[in-house]
Amino acid sequence: MYDAGKVIVGLLVFLCLITFPVWYNVGSGKGDFKPDLQLGTQEKECVAPKLQIRASHMQLLDTWRDTVVREGPRLYRTWNGKTFEMSLTKTCLRCHSKKEKFCDECHSYAGVEPNCWNCHVIPKETQ
Amino acid sequence: MIEKALVGSRRYWGWVALLLVLMGIGFLFYLRQLSYGLGITGMSRDVSWGLYIAQFTFLVGVAASAVMLVLPYYLHNYKVFGRITILGEFLAVASVLMCLTFIIVDLGRPDRAFNVLLYPSPNSILFWDMIVLNGYLFLNILVGWTVLGAERKGVKPPKWVKPFIYISIPWAISIHTVTAFIYAGLPGRSFWLTAIMAPRFLSSAFASGPALLILACFILRKFTRFDPGREAIQTLAKIVTYAMAISIFFVLMELFTAFYSKVPEHVYHFKYLFVGLDGHTTLVPWWWAFMVLSVLSLILLFNPKTRNNDAILGVACAAVFISLWIEKGLGLVVTGFIPNPLDRVFEYSPTWPEVLITLGVWSMGFLVMTILYKVAVSVKEEGAGEAAH
Amino acid sequence: MMESSRRNFLKIAGLSVLGIGSGAVVGSRARGASKAFSPNPEALTAKRWAMVVDLRAGCPDGCKECIEVCHRIHNVPKIDNPKEEVKWIWTDFYEHAFPGMESRYTEEFVEEALQGSPVILLCNHCDNPPCVRVCPTKATFRRKDGIVMMDYHRCIGCRFCMAGCPFGARSLNWTDPRRYLKPEEVTPDYPTRTRGVVEKCNFCAERLAVGKIPACVEICRKVAEKAGTEPVLHFGDVEDADSEVREMIRAHHTIRRKSHLGTMPQVYYIL
């Protein structure tokens, strides 16, 4: 390999740079940061089991969205027979009334920016 | 081969730098358009397509430069075009790239552009336009690059490329036809609702593409050692002549149908172009410029004495190019919206950011064309040099 | 696309239920899908929604309140610049609502019939809608009950539909509409739009889904009742031979905007 020394040094510098955020967080004591979620409700049950909601609430919301807008049905029957209106603001946010401490807390931790709120209006009591 | 574009004279680099600066300016304004929205342009609820879609429509035509060389060269073995066929193909690559960019630039939500693929809708002409334009881009890059690569090595082009060359001929017809169908199938827009829309697109394409190609040949001949050949240019000039004549003939057909039938919704749009409507006259000077330039170009092109004079031929080709830019671009697209469906006149004129973004896209196209031409000409100069030894 | 995401979701639902061991028995996926979604039992349904505009009735307030209510509940921004205006329902004069039908000899009749009031205009929810035909993403589509809907999640803002619509019923959001909506005036139950998408009247699909008639028709009735006049707007199932709208169409000669274009508008005007 030509210029082996330079290449290896270059690779090392590159590795340091791209892993910098990790070292920075560890160094500043944020290494074990976990989002602190506040449910904002006394309700015990969601529209699907907790693990499922956690893993795939985005698919659920997409399905709700397409069903309501494109096919018409507005009601959703859960696995245990309860019925909810398929509505992000009227159903989800009614319970998860602390959007910032629930949705945003986890979304910013995971580094995702859902664009729901560009159009959907956050209810006043939620803000 | 691309390395040939990385060495050049100061003039070459100056030109590249100028294009990069213009692209940069356009890009900055495009960023503003992305964050603010299309409200940054002069378009409106009533004239909902403007300069961007006008450029797209016109540039689909310019892409015809390729087929007008490929067809005689490969189908009729017209050897004279051998030296410049690659230039036609590379000009088509640059034009189609600009077309696609103008469509993206015109979208209200470019971040969702892939919805066209995620939810394919064959009932929409835009869906087919996406297919034919991308296909034509692919064909011309593939054919142009492969044939040029073979020429550089001094061998015959590989056999597998032949089918792509033959497919590219009807494919070229499809890009003009499908683009015309975007307009010609709309029930409420009488200005566009005409069965000769596709023939009009084809005829003006066969004039504007080769006209720009002739100008490009003149420039190459002046600044490089590459000579496209006098006969090639003269044949191209004849193609431009007849295509332009047919193109103008088609416009006259539209005028007859509108003004003799006197159906109001057909008359209004042309009236707007010729004399203005309800005191609104923004496009009138442009339309008269089109008529003057097109007649001038026809006179210069039909007369063999003027056509054979390279300087005058250059003027004639510039006149063809500019007049068709007005006719296919502004004239065709904007006028379709004036008057609006409620018989009210809302005019359109582009804003500065819109003009600068447009200029940026053109610069991008010219940059691509410059790089591709640099490669092609370098290969050809090399070949000529070797032949001389 | 949608089908697959739904299937995935139901699959995940089934798996996680089993995984948790709640003991609930999940049916087949197909049965799960048909069970999971249902319309609101109060929803108003029709084979073919249509509107009849009885211009003879004459609106006492020149349709102001009706436009105001529609635009408020749907968060349609008020933009003074006519170039960027967004409108779902609006008015214009007879010769602009029905271009080509005016003549100096019929002017008197029109004036007498309309008493100077303009004509109310909205999306015609065509049976043969060019906007749906030209849309490259199916962001605009025709529902089985005839409503021409917009899916604002999917629109790419190409504006082909605006070129296709012969009635000027569509508006693009040339910039973020929230610039023009005061936060305290926003109706929280209905979304706003983002910049770069096209929008238009949806025949109040969101109200029909919960058993309410379109807002414009409802307010029109109220305004007429207050003034002691007849309402201008009537709404119903035109396929139902006994419906009010069908009855009106049977009893009167109705006209539709640019019916010669073959888009089959479903807003009928009585003059």
Coordinates of N, CA, C and O in Angstrom, one line a residue, chain A residues 47-124:
Chain A
V47 N -54.5 2.2 22.5 CA -55.3 1.5 21.4 C -54.7 0.2 21.0 O -55.2 -0.5 20.1
A48 N -53.5 -0.1 21.5 CA -52.8 -1.3 21.2 C -51.9 -1.6 22.3 O -51.6 -0.6 23.1
P49 N -51.4 -2.8 22.5 CA -50.5 -3.1 23.6 C -49.3 -2.2 23.6 O -48.8 -1.8 22.5
K50 N -48.7 -2.0 24.7 CA -47.6 -1.0 24.9 C -46.5 -1.2 24.0 O -46.0 -0.3 23.3
L51 N -46.0 -2.5 23.9 CA -44.8 -2.8 23.1 C -45.1 -2.5 21.6 O -44.2 -2.0 20.9
Q52 N -46.3 -2.9 21.3 CA -46.6 -2.7 19.9 C -46.7 -1.2 19.5 O -46.2 -0.7 18.5
I53 N -47.3 -0.4 20.4 CA -47.4 1.0 20.2 C -46.0 1.6 20.1 O -45.7 2.4 19.2
R54 N -45.1 1.1 21.0 CA -43.8 1.7 21.1 C -43.1 1.4 19.7 O -42.4 2.3 19.2
A55 N -43.2 0.2 19.3 CA -42.5 -0.2 18.1 C -43.1 0.3 16.8 O -42.4 0.6 15.8
S56 N -44.4 0.4 16.7 CA -45.0 0.7 15.4 C -46.2 1.7 15.5 O -47.1 1.5 14.7
H57 N -46.1 2.6 16.4 CA -47.2 3.6 16.4 C -47.3 4.4 15.1 O -48.3 4.9 14.7
M58 N -46.1 4.5 14.4 CA -46.1 5.3 13.2 C -46.8 4.6 12.1 O -47.6 5.2 11.3
Q59 N -46.7 3.3 12.0 CA -47.5 2.5 11.0 C -49.0 2.6 11.3 O -49.8 2.8 10.5
L60 N -49.3 2.5 12.6 CA -50.7 2.6 13.0 C -51.2 4.0 12.6 O -52.3 4.1 12.0
L61 N -50.5 5.1 12.8 CA -51.0 6.4 12.5 C -51.1 6.5 10.9 O -52.1 7.1 10.5
D62 N -50.2 6.0 10.2 CA -50.2 6.0 8.7 C -51.5 5.3 8.3 O -52.2 5.7 7.4
T63 N -51.8 4.1 8.9 CA -52.9 3.3 8.5 C -54.2 4.1 8.8 O -55.1 4.2 8.0
W64 N -54.2 4.7 10.0 CA -55.4 5.5 10.4 C -55.6 6.6 9.4 O -56.7 6.9 8.9
R65 N -54.5 7.3 9.1 CA -54.5 8.4 8.2 C -55.1 8.0 6.8 O -56.1 8.6 6.3
D66 N -54.6 7.0 6.2 CA -55.0 6.5 4.9 C -56.5 6.0 5.0 O -57.2 6.2 4.0
T67 N -56.8 5.4 6.0 CA -58.2 4.8 6.1 C -59.2 6.0 6.2 O -60.2 6.0 5.5
V68 N -58.9 6.9 7.1 CA -59.8 8.0 7.3 C -59.9 8.9 6.0 O -61.0 9.2 5.5
V69 N -58.8 9.3 5.5 CA -58.8 10.2 4.4 C -59.3 9.6 3.1 O -60.1 10.1 2.3
R70 N -58.8 8.4 2.8 CA -59.0 7.8 1.5 C -60.1 6.8 1.4 O -60.7 6.5 0.4
E71 N -60.5 6.2 2.6 CA -61.5 5.1 2.5 C -62.8 5.4 3.3 O -63.8 4.8 3.0
G72 N -62.7 6.3 4.2 CA -64.0 6.7 4.9 C -64.1 6.3 6.3 O -64.5 7.2 7.1
P73 N -63.9 5.0 6.7 CA -64.2 4.7 8.1 C -63.4 5.5 9.0 O -62.3 5.9 8.8
R74 N -64.1 5.9 10.1 CA -63.4 6.8 11.1 C -63.2 6.1 12.5 O -62.6 6.6 13.3
L75 N -63.8 4.9 12.6 CA -63.7 4.2 13.9 C -62.7 3.0 13.9 O -62.7 2.3 12.9
Y76 N -62.0 2.8 15.0 CA -61.1 1.8 15.1 C -61.4 0.9 16.3 O -61.6 1.4 17.4
R77 N -61.5 -0.4 16.0 CA -61.8 -1.4 17.1 C -60.5 -2.0 17.5 O -59.7 -2.6 16.7
T78 N -60.1 -1.9 18.8 CA -58.9 -2.4 19.2 C -58.9 -3.9 19.4 O -60.0 -4.5 19.3
W79 N -57.8 -4.5 19.7 CA -57.7 -6.0 19.9 C -58.6 -6.5 21.0 O -59.0 -7.6 21.0
N80 N -58.9 -5.6 22.0 CA -59.7 -6.1 23.1 C -61.1 -5.5 23.0 O -61.8 -5.4 24.0
G81 N -61.5 -5.1 21.8 CA -62.9 -4.7 21.6 C -63.3 -3.3 21.9 O -64.5 -3.0 21.9
K82 N -62.4 -2.5 22.2 CA -62.8 -1.1 22.5 C -62.8 -0.3 21.2 O -62.0 -0.6 20.2
T83 N -63.6 0.8 21.1 CA -63.7 1.5 19.8 C -63.2 3.0 20.1 O -63.6 3.6 21.1
F84 N -62.4 3.4 19.1 CA -61.8 4.8 19.2 C -62.0 5.5 17.9 O -62.0 4.8 16.8
E85 N -62.1 6.8 18.0 CA -62.1 7.5 16.7 C -60.6 7.6 16.2 O -59.7 7.8 17.1
M86 N -60.4 7.4 14.9 CA -59.1 7.4 14.4 C -58.7 8.8 14.2 O -58.9 9.4 13.2
S87 N -58.1 9.4 15.3 CA -57.7 10.8 15.2 C -56.5 11.1 16.1 O -56.5 10.8 17.3
L88 N -55.5 11.7 15.5 CA -54.3 12.0 16.2 C -54.6 13.0 17.3 O -54.2 12.8 18.5
T89 N -55.3 14.0 17.0 CA -55.5 15.1 18.0 C -56.6 14.8 18.9 O -56.5 15.1 20.1
K90 N -57.7 14.1 18.4 CA -58.8 13.9 19.3 C -58.6 12.6 20.1 O -59.2 12.5 21.2
T91 N -58.0 11.6 19.7 CA -57.8 10.4 20.4 C -56.4 10.3 21.1 O -56.4 10.2 22.3
C92 N -55.4 10.3 20.3 CA -54.0 10.2 20.9 C -53.7 11.3 21.9 O -53.4 11.0 23.1
L93 N -53.9 12.5 21.5 CA -53.5 13.6 22.4 C -54.4 13.8 23.5 O -54.1 14.6 24.5
R94 N -55.6 13.2 23.5 CA -56.5 13.4 24.6 C -55.9 12.8 25.9 O -55.9 13.3 26.9
C95 N -55.3 11.6 25.7 CA -54.6 10.9 26.8 C -53.2 11.5 27.0 O -52.8 11.9 28.0
H96 N -52.5 11.4 25.9 CA -51.1 11.9 25.9 C -51.1 13.4 25.9 O -50.6 14.0 24.9
S97 N -51.6 14.0 26.9 CA -51.9 15.4 26.9 C -50.6 16.3 27.0 O -50.6 17.5 26.8
K98 N -49.5 15.6 27.4 CA -48.3 16.4 27.5 C -47.4 16.1 26.4 O -46.5 15.3 26.5
K99 N -47.7 16.7 25.2 CA -47.0 16.4 24.0 C -45.5 16.5 24.1 O -44.7 15.7 23.7
E100 N -45.1 17.6 24.8 CA -43.7 17.9 24.9 C -42.9 16.9 25.7 O -41.8 16.5 25.4
K101 N -43.6 16.4 26.7 CA -43.0 15.4 27.6 C -43.2 14.0 27.2 O -42.7 13.1 27.8
F102 N -44.0 13.8 26.1 CA -44.2 12.5 25.7 C -43.7 12.3 24.2 O -42.6 11.7 24.0
C103 N -44.4 12.9 23.3 CA -44.0 12.7 21.9 C -42.6 13.3 21.6 O -41.7 12.6 21.2
D104 N -42.5 14.6 22.0 CA -41.3 15.3 21.6 C -40.1 14.7 22.4 O -39.0 14.6 21.8
E105 N -40.3 14.4 23.6 CA -39.2 13.9 24.5 C -38.5 12.7 23.8 O -37.3 12.7 23.6
C106 N -39.3 11.8 23.3 CA -38.7 10.6 22.7 C -38.3 10.9 21.2 O -37.2 10.4 20.8
H107 N -39.0 11.7 20.5 CA -38.7 12.0 19.1 C -37.3 12.7 19.1 O -36.5 12.4 18.2
S108 N -37.1 13.6 20.0 CA -35.8 14.3 19.9 C -34.7 13.4 20.3 O -33.6 13.5 19.8
Y109 N -35.0 12.5 21.3 CA -34.0 11.6 21.7 C -33.6 10.7 20.5 O -32.4 10.4 20.3
A110 N -34.6 10.2 19.8 CA -34.3 9.3 18.6 C -33.9 10.1 17.4 O -33.6 9.5 16.4
G111 N -34.0 11.4 17.5 CA -33.6 12.2 16.3 C -34.5 12.1 15.1 O -34.1 12.2 14.0
V112 N -35.8 12.0 15.4 CA -36.8 12.0 14.3 C -37.6 13.2 14.4 O -37.9 13.7 15.5
E113 N -38.0 13.7 13.2 CA -38.9 14.9 13.2 C -40.2 14.6 12.4 O -40.2 14.9 11.2
P114 N -41.2 14.0 13.1 CA -42.4 13.8 12.3 C -43.0 15.1 12.0 O -42.9 16.1 12.7
N115 N -43.6 15.2 10.7 CA -44.2 16.5 10.3 C -45.7 16.6 10.5 O -46.3 17.4 9.9
C116 N -46.2 15.8 11.4 CA -47.7 15.9 11.7 C -48.1 17.3 12.0 O -49.2 17.7 11.6
W117 N -47.3 18.0 12.8 CA -47.8 19.2 13.4 C -47.7 20.4 12.5 O -48.0 21.5 12.8
N118 N -47.1 20.2 11.3 CA -47.2 21.3 10.3 C -48.6 21.6 9.9 O -48.9 22.7 9.5
C119 N -49.5 20.5 10.0 CA -50.9 20.7 9.6 C -51.8 20.5 10.8 O -52.7 21.3 11.1
H120 N -51.6 19.4 11.5 CA -52.5 19.1 12.6 C -52.3 20.0 13.7 O -51.1 20.3 14.1
V121 N -53.4 20.5 14.3 CA -53.3 21.5 15.3 C -53.2 20.9 16.7 O -54.0 20.0 17.1
I122 N -52.2 21.3 17.4 CA -52.0 20.8 18.8 C -53.1 21.4 19.7 O -53.2 22.6 19.8
P123 N -54.0 20.6 20.3 CA -55.0 21.2 21.1 C -54.5 22.1 22.2 O -53.4 21.9 22.7
K124 N -55.3 23.1 22.5 CA -54.7 24.2 23.4 C -54.3 23.6 24.8 O -53.3 23.9 25.3

